Amino acid sequence: MNDLTNQWHLGGMVAQGTSERNIQSFTCCATHGVVGWRVWYSVYDQAETSFGFGYLDYTDEFRLLHDTPMRIATQPAAEGLNILGVPTDWNLIQPVHLRLKDGRERLYFWAFGDGGVQRYLAADSNDGINFIVEDWHCPVLYHPNDRAISQEALRECGLSIYCHNGHQPQDPSEPSATPEMLMNDATNVYLLPDGTFELYSAEVVQLPPDAPLPRQKDLLVRQIQRRVSADGVHWSAPQHILSRTTNDPYDLQFYYLSVTHTPLDRIGILGHYRSDSGTMDLEFCRSQDGVHWEREGRPGFPREKGVEMLFAPHNLVCVGGLYYLFYSGSHLNHHGVSSPDAPETPSTWIGAATIPVSAFNDLSPKDALHDSGAFSQKLS
């Protein structure tokens, strides 16, 4: 397949985190309009105990006009970005913003709350200011750590207690989650031209006991699932679409799939995660139907010295014959270790990179890698 790595132009940072606050465009959308750019973002503290999101408005030249952070509100407001219908002490992260066919706007995001709540919610808005969650007890889908996931459901999905926090007791006043409603975070949702929706997320399975040595530091294996929906709220059971093949490095995992829909097909960006080193790269792939993907099989975006992780946003943005990629970068790897070549104070940032649209024209892989099901266990 055509190597894209050397065709990217790195345009520098458009937003930077601090020593106390990390910033990402991971799963977030960007749009270009008559007044410039709008770039959605997530923020979280170093201990990963406090999350939030918002959007940044820029001129065409990336001069910052406004930073509009999200706030959880109890009443609608006349301005800002307000989420209503969830407890005010919750943490919300990884927004996906869509404009619906009927003119409303919708936000999807992950919600983390006391008592073992880790679930994916949808909030709709008539004004683009106030987004309302109808009933957080009945979310779109669930994380494996959510209290609504029973141990039986986890075992049916090939999991024991999930890696980070375990589980809190189930709340008898809310419905239990079925195994088909379980997915990991790192989720992208898309509105298709026919008005239906598709969703790509990670699913996790246990590392097989006969995995090659040396053993991976991460004992969960991430692979990609796809779901479809008529309304974007009630989703199909997951369809497993991508996992490591026998030709891949033994510690390769797919952390997420970001998709750009073109008039001809879909351009995908896979989270190319090496679990031993904890590094993250961008690998490109193509699909006609969203189910069968042809992978580039290697990173296709430059990761500079001192950078340990790169993340893709929700999609590429086409403007003036160029694709814009608002990627996220970090000097820390997935295990929390800083690169030896990082600055004295490691940081996170959102960068802007461009590539000619024509660079993707000859992505007709000669040795395309297809999913072989290695390390795979279906959730349905």
PDB file of N, CA and C in Angstrom, residues 126-185:
ATOM      1  N   ASN A 126     -31.839  21.405  20.860  1.00  0.00           N
ATOM      2  CA  ASN A 126     -32.517  22.186  19.825  1.00  0.00           C
ATOM      3  C   ASN A 126     -31.791  23.483  19.500  1.00  0.00           C
ATOM      4  N   ASP A 127     -30.876  23.910  20.398  1.00  0.00           N
ATOM      5  CA  ASP A 127     -30.235  25.209  20.221  1.00  0.00           C
ATOM      6  C   ASP A 127     -28.720  25.153  20.146  1.00  0.00           C
ATOM      7  N   GLY A 128     -28.119  23.964  20.274  1.00  0.00           N
ATOM      8  CA  GLY A 128     -26.671  23.850  20.249  1.00  0.00           C
ATOM      9  C   GLY A 128     -26.000  24.367  21.504  1.00  0.00           C
ATOM     10  N   ILE A 129     -26.792  24.697  22.503  1.00  0.00           N
ATOM     11  CA  ILE A 129     -26.278  25.234  23.766  1.00  0.00           C
ATOM     12  C   ILE A 129     -26.604  24.305  24.929  1.00  0.00           C
ATOM     13  N   ASN A 130     -27.842  23.861  24.980  1.00  0.00           N
ATOM     14  CA  ASN A 130     -28.317  23.004  26.061  1.00  0.00           C
ATOM     15  C   ASN A 130     -28.587  21.602  25.522  1.00  0.00           C
ATOM     16  N   PHE A 131     -27.837  20.630  26.029  1.00  0.00           N
ATOM     17  CA  PHE A 131     -27.934  19.240  25.593  1.00  0.00           C
ATOM     18  C   PHE A 131     -28.522  18.417  26.737  1.00  0.00           C
ATOM     19  N   ILE A 132     -29.602  17.700  26.454  1.00  0.00           N
ATOM     20  CA  ILE A 132     -30.370  17.038  27.501  1.00  0.00           C
ATOM     21  C   ILE A 132     -30.239  15.525  27.395  1.00  0.00           C
ATOM     22  N   VAL A 133     -29.830  14.893  28.498  1.00  0.00           N
ATOM     23  CA  VAL A 133     -29.839  13.439  28.632  1.00  0.00           C
ATOM     24  C   VAL A 133     -31.204  13.039  29.171  1.00  0.00           C
ATOM     25  N   GLU A 134     -31.930  12.202  28.442  1.00  0.00           N
ATOM     26  CA  GLU A 134     -33.291  11.860  28.839  1.00  0.00           C
ATOM     27  C   GLU A 134     -33.318  11.007  30.107  1.00  0.00           C
ATOM     28  N   ASP A 135     -32.496   9.969  30.174  1.00  0.00           N
ATOM     29  CA  ASP A 135     -32.497   9.087  31.341  1.00  0.00           C
ATOM     30  C   ASP A 135     -31.158   8.373  31.417  1.00  0.00           C
ATOM     31  N   TRP A 136     -30.299   8.828  32.311  1.00  0.00           N
ATOM     32  CA  TRP A 136     -28.958   8.253  32.382  1.00  0.00           C
ATOM     33  C   TRP A 136     -28.966   6.827  32.938  1.00  0.00           C
ATOM     34  N   HIS A 137     -30.096   6.400  33.532  1.00  0.00           N
ATOM     35  CA  HIS A 137     -30.200   5.017  33.988  1.00  0.00           C
ATOM     36  C   HIS A 137     -30.315   4.035  32.815  1.00  0.00           C
ATOM     37  N   CYS A 138     -30.688   4.569  31.657  1.00  0.00           N
ATOM     38  CA  CYS A 138     -30.834   3.735  30.453  1.00  0.00           C
ATOM     39  C   CYS A 138     -29.908   4.298  29.368  1.00  0.00           C
ATOM     40  N   PRO A 139     -28.620   4.026  29.459  1.00  0.00           N
ATOM     41  CA  PRO A 139     -27.665   4.626  28.528  1.00  0.00           C
ATOM     42  C   PRO A 139     -27.713   3.974  27.154  1.00  0.00           C
ATOM     43  N   VAL A 140     -26.893   4.507  26.276  1.00  0.00           N
ATOM     44  CA  VAL A 140     -26.751   3.932  24.940  1.00  0.00           C
ATOM     45  C   VAL A 140     -26.058   2.572  25.033  1.00  0.00           C
ATOM     46  N   LEU A 141     -24.890   2.544  25.690  1.00  0.00           N
ATOM     47  CA  LEU A 141     -24.115   1.316  25.865  1.00  0.00           C
ATOM     48  C   LEU A 141     -23.302   1.437  27.150  1.00  0.00           C
ATOM     49  N   TYR A 142     -22.602   0.366  27.523  1.00  0.00           N
ATOM     50  CA  TYR A 142     -21.921   0.305  28.810  1.00  0.00           C
ATOM     51  C   TYR A 142     -20.443  -0.060  28.651  1.00  0.00           C
ATOM     52  N   HIS A 143     -19.642   0.464  29.573  1.00  0.00           N
ATOM     53  CA  HIS A 143     -18.255   0.060  29.729  1.00  0.00           C
ATOM     54  C   HIS A 143     -18.207  -1.206  30.587  1.00  0.00           C
ATOM     55  N   PRO A 144     -17.186  -2.066  30.407  1.00  0.00           N
ATOM     56  CA  PRO A 144     -17.108  -3.280  31.228  1.00  0.00           C
ATOM     57  C   PRO A 144     -17.054  -3.022  32.729  1.00  0.00           C
ATOM     58  N   ASN A 145     -16.628  -1.809  33.135  1.00  0.00           N
ATOM     59  CA  ASN A 145     -16.560  -1.494  34.564  1.00  0.00           C
ATOM     60  C   ASN A 145     -17.891  -1.066  35.151  1.00  0.00           C
ATOM     61  N   ASP A 146     -18.901  -0.828  34.331  1.00  0.00           N
ATOM     62  CA  ASP A 146     -20.154  -0.298  34.850  1.00  0.00           C
ATOM     63  C   ASP A 146     -20.834  -1.308  35.778  1.00  0.00           C
ATOM     64  N   ARG A 147     -21.489  -0.790  36.794  1.00  0.00           N
ATOM     65  CA  ARG A 147     -22.136  -1.647  37.787  1.00  0.00           C
ATOM     66  C   ARG A 147     -23.271  -2.479  37.192  1.00  0.00           C
ATOM     67  N   ALA A 148     -23.814  -2.038  36.042  1.00  0.00           N
ATOM     68  CA  ALA A 148     -24.922  -2.778  35.427  1.00  0.00           C
ATOM     69  C   ALA A 148     -24.464  -4.032  34.700  1.00  0.00           C
ATOM     70  N   ILE A 149     -23.140  -4.206  34.560  1.00  0.00           N
ATOM     71  CA  ILE A 149     -22.592  -5.402  33.920  1.00  0.00           C
ATOM     72  C   ILE A 149     -22.365  -6.460  34.997  1.00  0.00           C
ATOM     73  N   SER A 150     -23.092  -7.527  34.946  1.00  0.00           N
ATOM     74  CA  SER A 150     -22.947  -8.588  35.942  1.00  0.00           C
ATOM     75  C   SER A 150     -21.682  -9.404  35.677  1.00  0.00           C
ATOM     76  N   GLN A 151     -21.233 -10.128  36.694  1.00  0.00           N
ATOM     77  CA  GLN A 151     -20.092 -11.009  36.500  1.00  0.00           C
ATOM     78  C   GLN A 151     -20.395 -12.077  35.454  1.00  0.00           C
ATOM     79  N   GLU A 152     -21.634 -12.524  35.408  1.00  0.00           N
ATOM     80  CA  GLU A 152     -22.024 -13.513  34.402  1.00  0.00           C
ATOM     81  C   GLU A 152     -21.896 -12.934  33.002  1.00  0.00           C
ATOM     82  N   ALA A 153     -22.322 -11.675  32.841  1.00  0.00           N
ATOM     83  CA  ALA A 153     -22.211 -11.037  31.531  1.00  0.00           C
ATOM     84  C   ALA A 153     -20.750 -10.864  31.129  1.00  0.00           C
ATOM     85  N   LEU A 154     -19.909 -10.504  32.086  1.00  0.00           N
ATOM     86  CA  LEU A 154     -18.486 -10.385  31.786  1.00  0.00           C
ATOM     87  C   LEU A 154     -17.909 -11.722  31.333  1.00  0.00           C
ATOM     88  N   ARG A 155     -18.241 -12.766  32.058  1.00  0.00           N
ATOM     89  CA  ARG A 155     -17.700 -14.082  31.701  1.00  0.00           C
ATOM     90  C   ARG A 155     -18.166 -14.516  30.321  1.00  0.00           C
ATOM     91  N   GLU A 156     -19.414 -14.164  29.983  1.00  0.00           N
ATOM     92  CA  GLU A 156     -19.918 -14.506  28.655  1.00  0.00           C
ATOM     93  C   GLU A 156     -19.130 -13.794  27.564  1.00  0.00           C
ATOM     94  N   CYS A 157     -18.557 -12.643  27.906  1.00  0.00           N
ATOM     95  CA  CYS A 157     -17.744 -11.889  26.951  1.00  0.00           C
ATOM     96  C   CYS A 157     -16.268 -12.245  27.032  1.00  0.00           C
ATOM     97  N   GLY A 158     -15.928 -13.261  27.836  1.00  0.00           N
ATOM     98  CA  GLY A 158     -14.541 -13.675  27.924  1.00  0.00           C
ATOM     99  C   GLY A 158     -13.715 -12.855  28.880  1.00  0.00           C
ATOM    100  N   LEU A 159     -14.355 -12.188  29.846  1.00  0.00           N
ATOM    101  CA  LEU A 159     -13.659 -11.335  30.798  1.00  0.00           C
ATOM    102  C   LEU A 159     -13.934 -11.785  32.222  1.00  0.00           C
ATOM    103  N   SER A 160     -12.960 -11.506  33.101  1.00  0.00           N
ATOM    104  CA  SER A 160     -13.225 -11.577  34.532  1.00  0.00           C
ATOM    105  C   SER A 160     -13.449 -10.137  34.991  1.00  0.00           C
ATOM    106  N   ILE A 161     -13.153  -9.792  36.235  1.00  0.00           N
ATOM    107  CA  ILE A 161     -13.278  -8.395  36.655  1.00  0.00           C
ATOM    108  C   ILE A 161     -12.377  -7.535  35.781  1.00  0.00           C
ATOM    109  N   TYR A 162     -12.885  -6.402  35.331  1.00  0.00           N
ATOM    110  CA  TYR A 162     -12.138  -5.554  34.419  1.00  0.00           C
ATOM    111  C   TYR A 162     -10.928  -4.948  35.128  1.00  0.00           C
ATOM    112  N   CYS A 163      -9.982  -4.437  34.347  1.00  0.00           N
ATOM    113  CA  CYS A 163      -8.631  -4.206  34.855  1.00  0.00           C
ATOM    114  C   CYS A 163      -8.515  -3.117  35.917  1.00  0.00           C
ATOM    115  N   HIS A 164      -9.248  -2.018  35.825  1.00  0.00           N
ATOM    116  CA  HIS A 164      -8.917  -0.863  36.657  1.00  0.00           C
ATOM    117  C   HIS A 164      -9.599  -0.875  38.028  1.00  0.00           C
ATOM    118  N   ASN A 165     -10.911  -0.849  38.025  1.00  0.00           N
ATOM    119  CA  ASN A 165     -11.622  -0.558  39.256  1.00  0.00           C
ATOM    120  C   ASN A 165     -12.492  -1.686  39.780  1.00  0.00           C
ATOM    121  N   GLY A 166     -12.617  -2.775  39.043  1.00  0.00           N
ATOM    122  CA  GLY A 166     -13.556  -3.791  39.478  1.00  0.00           C
ATOM    123  C   GLY A 166     -14.983  -3.289  39.313  1.00  0.00           C
ATOM    124  N   HIS A 167     -15.902  -3.832  40.100  1.00  0.00           N
ATOM    125  CA  HIS A 167     -17.300  -3.481  39.959  1.00  0.00           C
ATOM    126  C   HIS A 167     -17.903  -3.095  41.299  1.00  0.00           C
ATOM    127  N   GLN A 168     -18.815  -2.155  41.251  1.00  0.00           N
ATOM    128  CA  GLN A 168     -19.652  -1.822  42.392  1.00  0.00           C
ATOM    129  C   GLN A 168     -20.915  -2.673  42.310  1.00  0.00           C
ATOM    130  N   PRO A 169     -21.618  -2.837  43.423  1.00  0.00           N
ATOM    131  CA  PRO A 169     -22.868  -3.625  43.385  1.00  0.00           C
ATOM    132  C   PRO A 169     -23.873  -3.028  42.410  1.00  0.00           C
ATOM    133  N   GLN A 170     -24.640  -3.872  41.753  1.00  0.00           N
ATOM    134  CA  GLN A 170     -25.661  -3.405  40.834  1.00  0.00           C
ATOM    135  C   GLN A 170     -26.755  -2.652  41.580  1.00  0.00           C
ATOM    136  N   ASP A 171     -27.331  -1.674  40.900  1.00  0.00           N
ATOM    137  CA  ASP A 171     -28.446  -0.909  41.444  1.00  0.00           C
ATOM    138  C   ASP A 171     -29.737  -1.606  41.032  1.00  0.00           C
ATOM    139  N   PRO A 172     -30.501  -2.137  41.977  1.00  0.00           N
ATOM    140  CA  PRO A 172     -31.702  -2.887  41.597  1.00  0.00           C
ATOM    141  C   PRO A 172     -32.777  -2.035  40.946  1.00  0.00           C
ATOM    142  N   SER A 173     -32.649  -0.709  41.032  1.00  0.00           N
ATOM    143  CA  SER A 173     -33.676   0.163  40.453  1.00  0.00           C
ATOM    144  C   SER A 173     -33.440   0.461  38.982  1.00  0.00           C
ATOM    145  N   GLU A 174     -32.298   0.026  38.417  1.00  0.00           N
ATOM    146  CA  GLU A 174     -32.034   0.281  37.009  1.00  0.00           C
ATOM    147  C   GLU A 174     -31.799  -1.035  36.291  1.00  0.00           C
ATOM    148  N   PRO A 175     -31.999  -1.041  34.976  1.00  0.00           N
ATOM    149  CA  PRO A 175     -31.895  -2.311  34.238  1.00  0.00           C
ATOM    150  C   PRO A 175     -30.469  -2.843  34.213  1.00  0.00           C
ATOM    151  N   SER A 176     -30.359  -4.159  34.134  1.00  0.00           N
ATOM    152  CA  SER A 176     -29.058  -4.783  33.935  1.00  0.00           C
ATOM    153  C   SER A 176     -28.666  -4.678  32.462  1.00  0.00           C
ATOM    154  N   ALA A 177     -27.377  -4.671  32.224  1.00  0.00           N
ATOM    155  CA  ALA A 177     -26.871  -4.635  30.855  1.00  0.00           C
ATOM    156  C   ALA A 177     -26.660  -6.046  30.352  1.00  0.00           C
ATOM    157  N   THR A 178     -27.069  -6.294  29.139  1.00  0.00           N
ATOM    158  CA  THR A 178     -26.803  -7.594  28.516  1.00  0.00           C
ATOM    159  C   THR A 178     -25.375  -7.605  27.968  1.00  0.00           C
ATOM    160  N   PRO A 179     -24.806  -8.768  27.733  1.00  0.00           N
ATOM    161  CA  PRO A 179     -23.451  -8.826  27.165  1.00  0.00           C
ATOM    162  C   PRO A 179     -23.333  -8.070  25.852  1.00  0.00           C
ATOM    163  N   GLU A 180     -24.416  -8.018  25.068  1.00  0.00           N
ATOM    164  CA  GLU A 180     -24.365  -7.335  23.771  1.00  0.00           C
ATOM    165  C   GLU A 180     -24.233  -5.819  23.911  1.00  0.00           C
ATOM    166  N   MET A 181     -24.468  -5.281  25.121  1.00  0.00           N
ATOM    167  CA  MET A 181     -24.394  -3.838  25.323  1.00  0.00           C
ATOM    168  C   MET A 181     -23.038  -3.401  25.851  1.00  0.00           C
ATOM    169  N   LEU A 182     -22.079  -4.283  25.886  1.00  0.00           N
ATOM    170  CA  LEU A 182     -20.783  -3.988  26.480  1.00  0.00           C
ATOM    171  C   LEU A 182     -19.782  -3.590  25.407  1.00  0.00           C
ATOM    172  N   MET A 183     -19.038  -2.515  25.670  1.00  0.00           N
ATOM    173  CA  MET A 183     -17.915  -2.140  24.809  1.00  0.00           C
ATOM    174  C   MET A 183     -16.931  -1.342  25.643  1.00  0.00           C
ATOM    175  N   ASN A 184     -15.702  -1.264  25.184  1.00  0.00           N
ATOM    176  CA  ASN A 184     -14.703  -0.456  25.865  1.00  0.00           C
ATOM    177  C   ASN A 184     -14.904   1.009  25.466  1.00  0.00           C
ATOM    178  N   ASP A 185     -14.090   1.895  26.049  1.00  0.00           N
ATOM    179  CA  ASP A 185     -14.194   3.295  25.636  1.00  0.00           C
ATOM    180  C   ASP A 185     -13.520   3.469  24.276  1.00  0.00           C
TER     181      ASP A 185
END
